[in-house]
Amino acid sequence: MARTILAFDFGTYSIGCAVGQDITGTAQGLPSFKAQDGIPNWDQIEKVIKEWQPERLVVGLPLNMDGSEQPLTQRAKKFANRLNGRFNLPVELQDERLTTVSAKAEIFERGGYKALKKDKVDSISACLILESWFETQ
């Protein structure tokens, strides 16, 4: 039976979101959430969670290329803990190194420079985070 999973690409100004099913191992981007200093509108996130009824959430973990933590790492972990506390769903962290670079390359391939809008990059980054999580399962 397919499980629905939601993934988030945490950022201080925007949080990308994607949904996918583990049976296919693929994800589709959802609209990004605006954030103020890393704090989203929790009502909007709740609405997406109620709509998709995920069994688990995945949050991208920003790390340096050598695997060490960066300033955003702790904030992403805090966001993951808040998701768990608010929605009582299991939350897993997924290494997100290079997802933004890959997302920009994919968007550029499809639509050129004009297509590189921040919300699209965040959503595709969330897709890549979720698909890489599926691959590790």
mmCIF file with all atom_site columns, C-alpha atoms in Angstrom:
data_model
loop_
_atom_site.group_PDB
_atom_site.id
_atom_site.type_symbol
_atom_site.label_atom_id
_atom_site.label_alt_id
_atom_site.label_comp_id
_atom_site.label_asym_id
_atom_site.label_entity_id
_atom_site.label_seq_id
_atom_site.pdbx_PDB_ins_code
_atom_site.Cartn_x
_atom_site.Cartn_y
_atom_site.Cartn_z
_atom_site.occupancy
_atom_site.B_iso_or_equiv
_atom_site.pdbx_formal_charge
_atom_site.auth_seq_id
_atom_site.auth_comp_id
_atom_site.auth_asym_id
_atom_site.auth_atom_id
_atom_site.pdbx_PDB_model_num
ATOM 1   C CA . MET A 1 1   ? 0.000  0.000  0.000   1.00 0.00 ? 1   MET A CA 1
ATOM 2   C CA . ALA A 1 2   ? 1.349  3.406  -0.986  1.00 0.00 ? 2   ALA A CA 1
ATOM 3   C CA . ARG A 1 3   ? 2.376  5.842  1.733   1.00 0.00 ? 3   ARG A CA 1
ATOM 4   C CA . THR A 1 4   ? 2.117  9.586  1.151   1.00 0.00 ? 4   THR A CA 1
ATOM 5   C CA . ILE A 1 5   ? 5.093  11.640 2.323   1.00 0.00 ? 5   ILE A CA 1
ATOM 6   C CA . LEU A 1 6   ? 5.500  15.431 2.452   1.00 0.00 ? 6   LEU A CA 1
ATOM 7   C CA . ALA A 1 7   ? 8.937  17.018 2.202   1.00 0.00 ? 7   ALA A CA 1
ATOM 8   C CA . PHE A 1 8   ? 10.130 20.507 3.079   1.00 0.00 ? 8   PHE A CA 1
ATOM 9   C CA . ASP A 1 9   ? 13.117 22.526 1.908   1.00 0.00 ? 9   ASP A CA 1
ATOM 10  C CA . PHE A 1 10  ? 13.625 24.856 4.876   1.00 0.00 ? 10  PHE A CA 1
ATOM 11  C CA . GLY A 1 11  ? 14.715 28.445 4.316   1.00 0.00 ? 11  GLY A CA 1
ATOM 12  C CA . THR A 1 12  ? 14.493 31.645 6.297   1.00 0.00 ? 12  THR A CA 1
ATOM 13  C CA . TYR A 1 13  ? 12.377 33.451 3.653   1.00 0.00 ? 13  TYR A CA 1
ATOM 14  C CA . SER A 1 14  ? 10.742 30.578 1.824   1.00 0.00 ? 14  SER A CA 1
ATOM 15  C CA . ILE A 1 15  ? 10.049 26.905 2.565   1.00 0.00 ? 15  ILE A CA 1
ATOM 16  C CA . GLY A 1 16  ? 9.665  24.596 -0.413  1.00 0.00 ? 16  GLY A CA 1
ATOM 17  C CA . CYS A 1 17  ? 7.192  21.735 -0.248  1.00 0.00 ? 17  CYS A CA 1
ATOM 18  C CA . ALA A 1 18  ? 6.664  18.530 -2.221  1.00 0.00 ? 18  ALA A CA 1
ATOM 19  C CA . VAL A 1 19  ? 4.454  15.462 -1.961  1.00 0.00 ? 19  VAL A CA 1
ATOM 20  C CA . GLY A 1 20  ? 5.164  11.937 -3.107  1.00 0.00 ? 20  GLY A CA 1
ATOM 21  C CA . GLN A 1 21  ? 4.242  8.292  -2.712  1.00 0.00 ? 21  GLN A CA 1
ATOM 22  C CA . ASP A 1 22  ? 6.799  5.695  -1.739  1.00 0.00 ? 22  ASP A CA 1
ATOM 23  C CA . ILE A 1 23  ? 5.365  3.168  -4.208  1.00 0.00 ? 23  ILE A CA 1
ATOM 24  C CA . THR A 1 24  ? 6.523  5.297  -7.173  1.00 0.00 ? 24  THR A CA 1
ATOM 25  C CA . GLY A 1 25  ? 9.472  6.991  -5.470  1.00 0.00 ? 25  GLY A CA 1
ATOM 26  C CA . THR A 1 26  ? 8.627  10.239 -7.218  1.00 0.00 ? 26  THR A CA 1
ATOM 27  C CA . ALA A 1 27  ? 7.586  13.653 -5.950  1.00 0.00 ? 27  ALA A CA 1
ATOM 28  C CA . GLN A 1 28  ? 5.692  16.658 -7.246  1.00 0.00 ? 28  GLN A CA 1
ATOM 29  C CA . GLY A 1 29  ? 6.257  20.217 -6.125  1.00 0.00 ? 29  GLY A CA 1
ATOM 30  C CA . LEU A 1 30  ? 3.624  22.097 -4.166  1.00 0.00 ? 30  LEU A CA 1
ATOM 31  C CA . PRO A 1 31  ? 3.492  25.877 -3.674  1.00 0.00 ? 31  PRO A CA 1
ATOM 32  C CA . SER A 1 32  ? 6.216  27.204 -1.378  1.00 0.00 ? 32  SER A CA 1
ATOM 33  C CA . PHE A 1 33  ? 5.428  28.815 1.956   1.00 0.00 ? 33  PHE A CA 1
ATOM 34  C CA . LYS A 1 34  ? 6.613  32.317 2.727   1.00 0.00 ? 34  LYS A CA 1
ATOM 35  C CA . ALA A 1 35  ? 8.521  32.557 5.997   1.00 0.00 ? 35  ALA A CA 1
ATOM 36  C CA . GLN A 1 36  ? 9.668  35.412 8.185   1.00 0.00 ? 36  GLN A CA 1
ATOM 37  C CA . ASP A 1 37  ? 13.077 34.625 9.614   1.00 0.00 ? 37  ASP A CA 1
ATOM 38  C CA . GLY A 1 38  ? 12.337 30.924 9.203   1.00 0.00 ? 38  GLY A CA 1
ATOM 39  C CA . ILE A 1 39  ? 8.866  31.024 10.738  1.00 0.00 ? 39  ILE A CA 1
ATOM 40  C CA . PRO A 1 40  ? 6.096  29.981 8.342   1.00 0.00 ? 40  PRO A CA 1
ATOM 41  C CA . ASN A 1 41  ? 2.384  30.555 8.538   1.00 0.00 ? 41  ASN A CA 1
ATOM 42  C CA . TRP A 1 42  ? 1.600  27.331 10.409  1.00 0.00 ? 42  TRP A CA 1
ATOM 43  C CA . ASP A 1 43  ? -2.062 27.468 9.315   1.00 0.00 ? 43  ASP A CA 1
ATOM 44  C CA . GLN A 1 44  ? -0.967 27.119 5.675   1.00 0.00 ? 44  GLN A CA 1
ATOM 45  C CA . ILE A 1 45  ? 1.210  24.123 6.514   1.00 0.00 ? 45  ILE A CA 1
ATOM 46  C CA . GLU A 1 46  ? -1.648 22.573 8.485   1.00 0.00 ? 46  GLU A CA 1
ATOM 47  C CA . LYS A 1 47  ? -3.939 22.999 5.467   1.00 0.00 ? 47  LYS A CA 1
ATOM 48  C CA . VAL A 1 48  ? -1.493 21.096 3.206   1.00 0.00 ? 48  VAL A CA 1
ATOM 49  C CA . ILE A 1 49  ? -1.060 18.350 5.811   1.00 0.00 ? 49  ILE A CA 1
ATOM 50  C CA . LYS A 1 50  ? -4.845 17.954 6.133   1.00 0.00 ? 50  LYS A CA 1
ATOM 51  C CA . GLU A 1 51  ? -5.230 17.889 2.347   1.00 0.00 ? 51  GLU A CA 1
ATOM 52  C CA . TRP A 1 52  ? -2.545 15.254 1.666   1.00 0.00 ? 52  TRP A CA 1
ATOM 53  C CA . GLN A 1 53  ? -2.786 13.213 4.912   1.00 0.00 ? 53  GLN A CA 1
ATOM 54  C CA . PRO A 1 54  ? 0.903  12.198 4.896   1.00 0.00 ? 54  PRO A CA 1
ATOM 55  C CA . GLU A 1 55  ? 2.179  9.345  7.026   1.00 0.00 ? 55  GLU A CA 1
ATOM 56  C CA . ARG A 1 56  ? 5.517  11.043 7.550   1.00 0.00 ? 56  ARG A CA 1
ATOM 57  C CA . LEU A 1 57  ? 7.347  14.299 6.898   1.00 0.00 ? 57  LEU A CA 1
ATOM 58  C CA . VAL A 1 58  ? 10.871 14.787 5.571   1.00 0.00 ? 58  VAL A CA 1
ATOM 59  C CA . VAL A 1 59  ? 12.895 17.962 6.114   1.00 0.00 ? 59  VAL A CA 1
ATOM 60  C CA . GLY A 1 60  ? 16.025 18.735 4.128   1.00 0.00 ? 60  GLY A CA 1
ATOM 61  C CA . LEU A 1 61  ? 19.113 19.041 6.315   1.00 0.00 ? 61  LEU A CA 1
ATOM 62  C CA . PRO A 1 62  ? 21.490 21.712 5.033   1.00 0.00 ? 62  PRO A CA 1
ATOM 63  C CA . LEU A 1 63  ? 25.108 20.651 5.495   1.00 0.00 ? 63  LEU A CA 1
ATOM 64  C CA . ASN A 1 64  ? 28.429 21.880 4.165   1.00 0.00 ? 64  ASN A CA 1
ATOM 65  C CA . MET A 1 65  ? 30.013 19.802 1.415   1.00 0.00 ? 65  MET A CA 1
ATOM 66  C CA . ASP A 1 66  ? 32.320 18.154 3.984   1.00 0.00 ? 66  ASP A CA 1
ATOM 67  C CA . GLY A 1 67  ? 29.267 17.051 6.008   1.00 0.00 ? 67  GLY A CA 1
ATOM 68  C CA . SER A 1 68  ? 29.752 19.607 8.782   1.00 0.00 ? 68  SER A CA 1
ATOM 69  C CA . GLU A 1 69  ? 26.894 21.739 10.036  1.00 0.00 ? 69  GLU A CA 1
ATOM 70  C CA . GLN A 1 70  ? 26.285 25.285 8.870   1.00 0.00 ? 70  GLN A CA 1
ATOM 71  C CA . PRO A 1 71  ? 24.258 28.077 10.521  1.00 0.00 ? 71  PRO A CA 1
ATOM 72  C CA . LEU A 1 72  ? 21.029 26.932 8.818   1.00 0.00 ? 72  LEU A CA 1
ATOM 73  C CA . THR A 1 73  ? 21.424 23.318 10.017  1.00 0.00 ? 73  THR A CA 1
ATOM 74  C CA . GLN A 1 74  ? 20.182 23.952 13.573  1.00 0.00 ? 74  GLN A CA 1
ATOM 75  C CA . ARG A 1 75  ? 17.292 26.069 12.298  1.00 0.00 ? 75  ARG A CA 1
ATOM 76  C CA . ALA A 1 76  ? 16.170 23.268 9.963   1.00 0.00 ? 76  ALA A CA 1
ATOM 77  C CA . LYS A 1 77  ? 16.322 20.807 12.878  1.00 0.00 ? 77  LYS A CA 1
ATOM 78  C CA . LYS A 1 78  ? 14.221 23.199 14.980  1.00 0.00 ? 78  LYS A CA 1
ATOM 79  C CA . PHE A 1 79  ? 11.681 23.452 12.139  1.00 0.00 ? 79  PHE A CA 1
ATOM 80  C CA . ALA A 1 80  ? 11.546 19.624 11.969  1.00 0.00 ? 80  ALA A CA 1
ATOM 81  C CA . ASN A 1 81  ? 10.956 19.429 15.742  1.00 0.00 ? 81  ASN A CA 1
ATOM 82  C CA . ARG A 1 82  ? 8.161  21.995 15.488  1.00 0.00 ? 82  ARG A CA 1
ATOM 83  C CA . LEU A 1 83  ? 6.498  20.019 12.683  1.00 0.00 ? 83  LEU A CA 1
ATOM 84  C CA . ASN A 1 84  ? 6.591  16.913 14.862  1.00 0.00 ? 84  ASN A CA 1
ATOM 85  C CA . GLY A 1 85  ? 5.249  18.771 17.905  1.00 0.00 ? 85  GLY A CA 1
ATOM 86  C CA . ARG A 1 86  ? 2.426  20.519 16.067  1.00 0.00 ? 86  ARG A CA 1
ATOM 87  C CA . PHE A 1 87  ? 1.207  17.712 13.831  1.00 0.00 ? 87  PHE A CA 1
ATOM 88  C CA . ASN A 1 88  ? 2.270  14.593 15.745  1.00 0.00 ? 88  ASN A CA 1
ATOM 89  C CA . LEU A 1 89  ? 3.744  12.984 12.635  1.00 0.00 ? 89  LEU A CA 1
ATOM 90  C CA . PRO A 1 90  ? 7.112  11.255 12.342  1.00 0.00 ? 90  PRO A CA 1
ATOM 91  C CA . VAL A 1 91  ? 9.704  13.624 10.877  1.00 0.00 ? 91  VAL A CA 1
ATOM 92  C CA . GLU A 1 92  ? 12.969 12.537 9.285   1.00 0.00 ? 92  GLU A CA 1
ATOM 93  C CA . LEU A 1 93  ? 15.910 14.660 8.215   1.00 0.00 ? 93  LEU A CA 1
ATOM 94  C CA . GLN A 1 94  ? 17.455 14.126 4.772   1.00 0.00 ? 94  GLN A CA 1
ATOM 95  C CA . ASP A 1 95  ? 20.838 15.416 3.630   1.00 0.00 ? 95  ASP A CA 1
ATOM 96  C CA . GLU A 1 96  ? 20.094 18.096 1.058   1.00 0.00 ? 96  GLU A CA 1
ATOM 97  C CA . ARG A 1 97  ? 23.567 18.902 -0.231  1.00 0.00 ? 97  ARG A CA 1
ATOM 98  C CA . LEU A 1 98  ? 23.425 20.070 -3.845  1.00 0.00 ? 98  LEU A CA 1
ATOM 99  C CA . THR A 1 99  ? 19.607 19.995 -4.148  1.00 0.00 ? 99  THR A CA 1
ATOM 100 C CA . THR A 1 100 ? 19.345 23.747 -4.824  1.00 0.00 ? 100 THR A CA 1
ATOM 101 C CA . VAL A 1 101 ? 22.078 23.543 -7.469  1.00 0.00 ? 101 VAL A CA 1
ATOM 102 C CA . SER A 1 102 ? 20.335 20.543 -9.073  1.00 0.00 ? 102 SER A CA 1
ATOM 103 C CA . ALA A 1 103 ? 16.949 22.288 -8.917  1.00 0.00 ? 103 ALA A CA 1
ATOM 104 C CA . LYS A 1 104 ? 18.294 25.404 -10.634 1.00 0.00 ? 104 LYS A CA 1
ATOM 105 C CA . ALA A 1 105 ? 19.921 23.295 -13.351 1.00 0.00 ? 105 ALA A CA 1
ATOM 106 C CA . GLU A 1 106 ? 16.672 21.386 -13.955 1.00 0.00 ? 106 GLU A CA 1
ATOM 107 C CA . ILE A 1 107 ? 14.564 24.560 -14.149 1.00 0.00 ? 107 ILE A CA 1
ATOM 108 C CA . PHE A 1 108 ? 17.080 26.274 -16.426 1.00 0.00 ? 108 PHE A CA 1
ATOM 109 C CA . GLU A 1 109 ? 17.024 23.247 -18.745 1.00 0.00 ? 109 GLU A CA 1
ATOM 110 C CA . ARG A 1 110 ? 13.247 23.445 -19.010 1.00 0.00 ? 110 ARG A CA 1
ATOM 111 C CA . GLY A 1 111 ? 12.664 27.184 -19.246 1.00 0.00 ? 111 GLY A CA 1
ATOM 112 C CA . GLY A 1 112 ? 15.892 29.142 -19.360 1.00 0.00 ? 112 GLY A CA 1
ATOM 113 C CA . TYR A 1 113 ? 16.952 31.963 -17.082 1.00 0.00 ? 113 TYR A CA 1
ATOM 114 C CA . LYS A 1 114 ? 13.467 33.533 -16.826 1.00 0.00 ? 114 LYS A CA 1
ATOM 115 C CA . ALA A 1 115 ? 12.106 30.312 -15.284 1.00 0.00 ? 115 ALA A CA 1
ATOM 116 C CA . LEU A 1 116 ? 14.480 30.537 -12.285 1.00 0.00 ? 116 LEU A CA 1
ATOM 117 C CA . LYS A 1 117 ? 11.899 31.914 -9.862  1.00 0.00 ? 117 LYS A CA 1
ATOM 118 C CA . LYS A 1 118 ? 12.671 31.377 -6.164  1.00 0.00 ? 118 LYS A CA 1
ATOM 119 C CA . ASP A 1 119 ? 9.427  29.523 -5.376  1.00 0.00 ? 119 ASP A CA 1
ATOM 120 C CA . LYS A 1 120 ? 10.040 27.045 -8.231  1.00 0.00 ? 120 LYS A CA 1
ATOM 121 C CA . VAL A 1 121 ? 13.595 26.424 -7.039  1.00 0.00 ? 121 VAL A CA 1
ATOM 122 C CA . ASP A 1 122 ? 12.336 25.752 -3.495  1.00 0.00 ? 122 ASP A CA 1
ATOM 123 C CA . SER A 1 123 ? 9.600  23.383 -4.681  1.00 0.00 ? 123 SER A CA 1
ATOM 124 C CA . ILE A 1 124 ? 11.931 21.426 -6.961  1.00 0.00 ? 124 ILE A CA 1
ATOM 125 C CA . SER A 1 125 ? 14.520 21.304 -4.164  1.00 0.00 ? 125 SER A CA 1
ATOM 126 C CA . ALA A 1 126 ? 11.820 19.771 -1.934  1.00 0.00 ? 126 ALA A CA 1
ATOM 127 C CA . CYS A 1 127 ? 11.090 17.221 -4.709  1.00 0.00 ? 127 CYS A CA 1
ATOM 128 C CA . LEU A 1 128 ? 14.777 16.302 -4.932  1.00 0.00 ? 128 LEU A CA 1
ATOM 129 C CA . ILE A 1 129 ? 14.988 15.972 -1.128  1.00 0.00 ? 129 ILE A CA 1
ATOM 130 C CA . LEU A 1 130 ? 11.983 13.644 -1.116  1.00 0.00 ? 130 LEU A CA 1
ATOM 131 C CA . GLU A 1 131 ? 13.190 11.570 -4.056  1.00 0.00 ? 131 GLU A CA 1
ATOM 132 C CA . SER A 1 132 ? 16.618 11.154 -2.453  1.00 0.00 ? 132 SER A CA 1
ATOM 133 C CA . TRP A 1 133 ? 14.854 10.082 0.776   1.00 0.00 ? 133 TRP A CA 1
ATOM 134 C CA . PHE A 1 134 ? 12.888 7.468  -1.211  1.00 0.00 ? 134 PHE A CA 1
ATOM 135 C CA . GLU A 1 135 ? 16.166 6.160  -2.671  1.00 0.00 ? 135 GLU A CA 1
ATOM 136 C CA . THR A 1 136 ? 17.613 5.598  0.826   1.00 0.00 ? 136 THR A CA 1
ATOM 137 C CA . GLN A 1 137 ? 14.579 3.634  2.032   1.00 0.00 ? 137 GLN A CA 1
#
